[in-house]
Amino acid sequence: MADAPDATTPRPVDLVLAQDPAPAAKIALSEGSDPRVVAGALAARRAGIAGIILVGDEAGVRAALATEGGSDGDGIEIHDPATSPLTEDFSAAYHDLRRHKGIDAAAAQTAVQSPLVYAAMLVRQGYADGTVSGAVTTTSDVVRTALQVIGKAQGAAMVSSFFLMYPPEHATGDARAMLYSDCGLVIDPSPEELAAIAASSAASCRALMRQEPKIAMLSFSTKGSARHACVTKVTDALKHLKSSHPDLQADGELQFDAAFMPSVAASKAPGSDVAGHANVMIFPNLDAGNIGYKMTQRLGGYAAIGPILQGLAKPANDLSRGCVAQDVTEMIAVTVLQARA
């Protein structure tokens, strides 16, 4: 495990392929007839990243596979909820899971006909190690289904999200891979929730970047340079984090430049073991996080993989509706690494 962040951190696909033997994970994709999903899934399967289940109308999935050059030789499973022999068992299991919310047997049977719910049930019932959705489905539907069907991990305070940010090829200077959280889910976390997001992000950094986390609790202030309730929220979050996870390297409040650049850290946060070298950036709210990752991506040329969900009992991840096939392949690799963490 690397001790310090750098610009050459392998991406998830490379990490999966570097494992010997390669992890035998199976990933279910709920949008099995979307051409981007099919192309990305075929690439993942052919590279040996994961076994693949495409969920959807069988005729539509087979047509999409044929269009993308797939064949029976690729070994991809197709599950049509309307005809699958698993649907009856899934209906009963979903009914047991959701009856406390007023879901009756008929409603449960209807629910598991949805490819999104069916794919999540594949994970819950042990037929798949993780699921990927969101090329067509909204984030809110993906997250809601994951929470309802797969549920939170034992001991997890909450479910949050993050992006893996990778610098452009041949980047120089302070450029390095980083984890940004939360940029896609939790709108205005409390200090306790910020601490929980940071703790989950530290585990995600280890699992997906193979680095020791150096956590920056971000703000518009560095070490008391400004006073405001928003700053206090961040410093309180750091106190909660240090109390609950004293082993983690974390510091705050830090402005982004102090967290990212050693030269700025030397003057703004001297003596910090995180400032200038942070690889986990914890944003104070969704406004800051979402704006920050998009600016890093569009102006800095960084590749952004996500939003990736953390805090679930088993992996379920969300694609951007603007994704391309490569994004699908990368997210499959991410889900494999999470499943094997």
mmCIF file with all atom_site columns, N, CA, C and O in Angstrom, residues 147 152-160 186 190-200 244-245 310-312:
data_model
loop_
_atom_site.group_PDB
_atom_site.id
_atom_site.type_symbol
_atom_site.label_atom_id
_atom_site.label_alt_id
_atom_site.label_comp_id
_atom_site.label_asym_id
_atom_site.label_entity_id
_atom_site.label_seq_id
_atom_site.pdbx_PDB_ins_code
_atom_site.Cartn_x
_atom_site.Cartn_y
_atom_site.Cartn_z
_atom_site.occupancy
_atom_site.B_iso_or_equiv
_atom_site.pdbx_formal_charge
_atom_site.auth_seq_id
_atom_site.auth_comp_id
_atom_site.auth_asym_id
_atom_site.auth_atom_id
_atom_site.pdbx_PDB_model_num
ATOM 1   N N  . LEU A 1 147 ? -30.886 1.231  -1.030 1.00 0.00 ? 147 LEU A N  1
ATOM 2   C CA . LEU A 1 147 ? -31.160 1.305  0.400  1.00 0.00 ? 147 LEU A CA 1
ATOM 3   C C  . LEU A 1 147 ? -32.280 0.343  0.789  1.00 0.00 ? 147 LEU A C  1
ATOM 4   O O  . LEU A 1 147 ? -32.196 -0.333 1.825  1.00 0.00 ? 147 LEU A O  1
ATOM 5   N N  . LYS A 1 152 ? -28.015 -0.707 4.412  1.00 0.00 ? 152 LYS A N  1
ATOM 6   C CA . LYS A 1 152 ? -26.752 -0.180 4.901  1.00 0.00 ? 152 LYS A CA 1
ATOM 7   C C  . LYS A 1 152 ? -25.869 -1.302 5.443  1.00 0.00 ? 152 LYS A C  1
ATOM 8   O O  . LYS A 1 152 ? -26.353 -2.303 5.943  1.00 0.00 ? 152 LYS A O  1
ATOM 9   N N  . ALA A 1 153 ? -24.571 -1.066 5.377  1.00 0.00 ? 153 ALA A N  1
ATOM 10  C CA . ALA A 1 153 ? -23.623 -1.995 5.976  1.00 0.00 ? 153 ALA A CA 1
ATOM 11  C C  . ALA A 1 153 ? -23.749 -1.961 7.490  1.00 0.00 ? 153 ALA A C  1
ATOM 12  O O  . ALA A 1 153 ? -24.079 -0.917 8.077  1.00 0.00 ? 153 ALA A O  1
ATOM 13  N N  . GLN A 1 154 ? -23.480 -3.077 8.118  1.00 0.00 ? 154 GLN A N  1
ATOM 14  C CA . GLN A 1 154 ? -23.506 -3.128 9.574  1.00 0.00 ? 154 GLN A CA 1
ATOM 15  C C  . GLN A 1 154 ? -22.480 -2.150 10.132 1.00 0.00 ? 154 GLN A C  1
ATOM 16  O O  . GLN A 1 154 ? -21.316 -2.158 9.754  1.00 0.00 ? 154 GLN A O  1
ATOM 17  N N  . GLY A 1 155 ? -22.923 -1.293 11.021 1.00 0.00 ? 155 GLY A N  1
ATOM 18  C CA . GLY A 1 155 ? -22.034 -0.310 11.617 1.00 0.00 ? 155 GLY A CA 1
ATOM 19  C C  . GLY A 1 155 ? -21.898 0.981  10.835 1.00 0.00 ? 155 GLY A C  1
ATOM 20  O O  . GLY A 1 155 ? -21.290 1.943  11.325 1.00 0.00 ? 155 GLY A O  1
ATOM 21  N N  . ALA A 1 156 ? -22.450 1.038  9.615  1.00 0.00 ? 156 ALA A N  1
ATOM 22  C CA . ALA A 1 156 ? -22.359 2.259  8.813  1.00 0.00 ? 156 ALA A CA 1
ATOM 23  C C  . ALA A 1 156 ? -23.365 3.286  9.322  1.00 0.00 ? 156 ALA A C  1
ATOM 24  O O  . ALA A 1 156 ? -24.543 2.966  9.500  1.00 0.00 ? 156 ALA A O  1
ATOM 25  N N  . ALA A 1 157 ? -22.910 4.492  9.545  1.00 0.00 ? 157 ALA A N  1
ATOM 26  C CA . ALA A 1 157 ? -23.799 5.534  10.040 1.00 0.00 ? 157 ALA A CA 1
ATOM 27  C C  . ALA A 1 157 ? -24.732 6.030  8.953  1.00 0.00 ? 157 ALA A C  1
ATOM 28  O O  . ALA A 1 157 ? -25.864 6.447  9.243  1.00 0.00 ? 157 ALA A O  1
ATOM 29  N N  . MET A 1 158 ? -24.280 5.988  7.705  1.00 0.00 ? 158 MET A N  1
ATOM 30  C CA . MET A 1 158 ? -25.064 6.536  6.611  1.00 0.00 ? 158 MET A CA 1
ATOM 31  C C  . MET A 1 158 ? -24.489 6.067  5.287  1.00 0.00 ? 158 MET A C  1
ATOM 32  O O  . MET A 1 158 ? -23.370 5.539  5.226  1.00 0.00 ? 158 MET A O  1
ATOM 33  N N  . VAL A 1 159 ? -25.249 6.269  4.229  1.00 0.00 ? 159 VAL A N  1
ATOM 34  C CA . VAL A 1 159 ? -24.777 6.026  2.867  1.00 0.00 ? 159 VAL A CA 1
ATOM 35  C C  . VAL A 1 159 ? -24.418 7.365  2.253  1.00 0.00 ? 159 VAL A C  1
ATOM 36  O O  . VAL A 1 159 ? -25.184 8.329  2.342  1.00 0.00 ? 159 VAL A O  1
ATOM 37  N N  . SER A 1 160 ? -23.256 7.441  1.651  1.00 0.00 ? 160 SER A N  1
ATOM 38  C CA . SER A 1 160 ? -22.804 8.669  1.000  1.00 0.00 ? 160 SER A CA 1
ATOM 39  C C  . SER A 1 160 ? -22.167 8.294  -0.329 1.00 0.00 ? 160 SER A C  1
ATOM 40  O O  . SER A 1 160 ? -22.175 7.126  -0.733 1.00 0.00 ? 160 SER A O  1
ATOM 41  N N  . VAL A 1 186 ? -25.398 13.545 -0.279 1.00 0.00 ? 186 VAL A N  1
ATOM 42  C CA . VAL A 1 186 ? -25.805 14.173 0.983  1.00 0.00 ? 186 VAL A CA 1
ATOM 43  C C  . VAL A 1 186 ? -25.718 15.693 0.839  1.00 0.00 ? 186 VAL A C  1
ATOM 44  O O  . VAL A 1 186 ? -24.634 16.246 0.655  1.00 0.00 ? 186 VAL A O  1
ATOM 45  N N  . SER A 1 190 ? -24.540 17.197 8.692  1.00 0.00 ? 190 SER A N  1
ATOM 46  C CA . SER A 1 190 ? -24.220 17.721 10.014 1.00 0.00 ? 190 SER A CA 1
ATOM 47  C C  . SER A 1 190 ? -22.757 17.417 10.330 1.00 0.00 ? 190 SER A C  1
ATOM 48  O O  . SER A 1 190 ? -22.108 16.634 9.614  1.00 0.00 ? 190 SER A O  1
ATOM 49  N N  . PRO A 1 191 ? -22.198 17.975 11.395 1.00 0.00 ? 191 PRO A N  1
ATOM 50  C CA . PRO A 1 191 ? -20.816 17.612 11.769 1.00 0.00 ? 191 PRO A CA 1
ATOM 51  C C  . PRO A 1 191 ? -20.638 16.113 11.949 1.00 0.00 ? 191 PRO A C  1
ATOM 52  O O  . PRO A 1 191 ? -19.629 15.545 11.500 1.00 0.00 ? 191 PRO A O  1
ATOM 53  N N  . GLU A 1 192 ? -21.609 15.459 12.597 1.00 0.00 ? 192 GLU A N  1
ATOM 54  C CA . GLU A 1 192 ? -21.515 14.014 12.789 1.00 0.00 ? 192 GLU A CA 1
ATOM 55  C C  . GLU A 1 192 ? -21.552 13.276 11.456 1.00 0.00 ? 192 GLU A C  1
ATOM 56  O O  . GLU A 1 192 ? -20.820 12.295 11.251 1.00 0.00 ? 192 GLU A O  1
ATOM 57  N N  . GLU A 1 193 ? -22.400 13.749 10.538 1.00 0.00 ? 193 GLU A N  1
ATOM 58  C CA . GLU A 1 193 ? -22.485 13.117 9.218  1.00 0.00 ? 193 GLU A CA 1
ATOM 59  C C  . GLU A 1 193 ? -21.218 13.368 8.409  1.00 0.00 ? 193 GLU A C  1
ATOM 60  O O  . GLU A 1 193 ? -20.747 12.476 7.688  1.00 0.00 ? 193 GLU A O  1
ATOM 61  N N  . LEU A 1 194 ? -20.642 14.566 8.515  1.00 0.00 ? 194 LEU A N  1
ATOM 62  C CA . LEU A 1 194 ? -19.379 14.836 7.826  1.00 0.00 ? 194 LEU A CA 1
ATOM 63  C C  . LEU A 1 194 ? -18.286 13.898 8.312  1.00 0.00 ? 194 LEU A C  1
ATOM 64  O O  . LEU A 1 194 ? -17.477 13.391 7.521  1.00 0.00 ? 194 LEU A O  1
ATOM 65  N N  . ALA A 1 195 ? -18.256 13.671 9.616  1.00 0.00 ? 195 ALA A N  1
ATOM 66  C CA . ALA A 1 195 ? -17.266 12.749 10.170 1.00 0.00 ? 195 ALA A CA 1
ATOM 67  C C  . ALA A 1 195 ? -17.486 11.341 9.638  1.00 0.00 ? 195 ALA A C  1
ATOM 68  O O  . ALA A 1 195 ? -16.525 10.621 9.308  1.00 0.00 ? 195 ALA A O  1
ATOM 69  N N  . ALA A 1 196 ? -18.754 10.916 9.536  1.00 0.00 ? 196 ALA A N  1
ATOM 70  C CA . ALA A 1 196 ? -19.064 9.594  9.008  1.00 0.00 ? 196 ALA A CA 1
ATOM 71  C C  . ALA A 1 196 ? -18.666 9.480  7.539  1.00 0.00 ? 196 ALA A C  1
ATOM 72  O O  . ALA A 1 196 ? -18.143 8.447  7.094  1.00 0.00 ? 196 ALA A O  1
ATOM 73  N N  . ILE A 1 197 ? -18.914 10.528 6.773  1.00 0.00 ? 197 ILE A N  1
ATOM 74  C CA . ILE A 1 197 ? -18.513 10.547 5.364  1.00 0.00 ? 197 ILE A CA 1
ATOM 75  C C  . ILE A 1 197 ? -16.999 10.421 5.251  1.00 0.00 ? 197 ILE A C  1
ATOM 76  O O  . ILE A 1 197 ? -16.477 9.668  4.420  1.00 0.00 ? 197 ILE A O  1
ATOM 77  N N  . ALA A 1 198 ? -16.269 11.135 6.098  1.00 0.00 ? 198 ALA A N  1
ATOM 78  C CA . ALA A 1 198 ? -14.815 11.077 6.063  1.00 0.00 ? 198 ALA A CA 1
ATOM 79  C C  . ALA A 1 198 ? -14.305 9.687  6.413  1.00 0.00 ? 198 ALA A C  1
ATOM 80  O O  . ALA A 1 198 ? -13.374 9.173  5.772  1.00 0.00 ? 198 ALA A O  1
ATOM 81  N N  . ALA A 1 199 ? -14.906 9.054  7.414  1.00 0.00 ? 199 ALA A N  1
ATOM 82  C CA . ALA A 1 199 ? -14.471 7.713  7.814  1.00 0.00 ? 199 ALA A CA 1
ATOM 83  C C  . ALA A 1 199 ? -14.721 6.705  6.696  1.00 0.00 ? 199 ALA A C  1
ATOM 84  O O  . ALA A 1 199 ? -13.854 5.865  6.394  1.00 0.00 ? 199 ALA A O  1
ATOM 85  N N  . SER A 1 200 ? -15.899 6.770  6.073  1.00 0.00 ? 200 SER A N  1
ATOM 86  C CA . SER A 1 200 ? -16.194 5.875  4.950  1.00 0.00 ? 200 SER A CA 1
ATOM 87  C C  . SER A 1 200 ? -15.254 6.131  3.786  1.00 0.00 ? 200 SER A C  1
ATOM 88  O O  . SER A 1 200 ? -14.795 5.202  3.112  1.00 0.00 ? 200 SER A O  1
ATOM 89  N N  . SER A 1 244 ? -13.776 9.328  17.024 1.00 0.00 ? 244 SER A N  1
ATOM 90  C CA . SER A 1 244 ? -14.258 8.007  16.618 1.00 0.00 ? 244 SER A CA 1
ATOM 91  C C  . SER A 1 244 ? -13.209 7.192  15.871 1.00 0.00 ? 244 SER A C  1
ATOM 92  O O  . SER A 1 244 ? -13.249 5.959  15.891 1.00 0.00 ? 244 SER A O  1
ATOM 93  N N  . HIS A 1 245 ? -12.284 7.875  15.194 1.00 0.00 ? 245 HIS A N  1
ATOM 94  C CA . HIS A 1 245 ? -11.254 7.195  14.400 1.00 0.00 ? 245 HIS A CA 1
ATOM 95  C C  . HIS A 1 245 ? -9.898  7.864  14.639 1.00 0.00 ? 245 HIS A C  1
ATOM 96  O O  . HIS A 1 245 ? -9.338  8.517  13.743 1.00 0.00 ? 245 HIS A O  1
ATOM 97  N N  . GLN A 1 310 ? -20.987 4.475  -0.974 1.00 0.00 ? 310 GLN A N  1
ATOM 98  C CA . GLN A 1 310 ? -20.291 3.819  0.129  1.00 0.00 ? 310 GLN A CA 1
ATOM 99  C C  . GLN A 1 310 ? -21.227 3.758  1.333  1.00 0.00 ? 310 GLN A C  1
ATOM 100 O O  . GLN A 1 310 ? -22.095 4.604  1.509  1.00 0.00 ? 310 GLN A O  1
ATOM 101 N N  . GLY A 1 311 ? -21.049 2.718  2.144  1.00 0.00 ? 311 GLY A N  1
ATOM 102 C CA . GLY A 1 311 ? -21.902 2.540  3.313  1.00 0.00 ? 311 GLY A CA 1
ATOM 103 C C  . GLY A 1 311 ? -22.994 1.515  3.140  1.00 0.00 ? 311 GLY A C  1
ATOM 104 O O  . GLY A 1 311 ? -23.789 1.300  4.053  1.00 0.00 ? 311 GLY A O  1
ATOM 105 N N  . LEU A 1 312 ? -23.041 0.843  1.965  1.00 0.00 ? 312 LEU A N  1
ATOM 106 C CA . LEU A 1 312 ? -24.043 -0.200 1.724  1.00 0.00 ? 312 LEU A CA 1
ATOM 107 C C  . LEU A 1 312 ? -23.515 -1.570 2.157  1.00 0.00 ? 312 LEU A C  1
ATOM 108 O O  . LEU A 1 312 ? -22.301 -1.795 2.207  1.00 0.00 ? 312 LEU A O  1
#
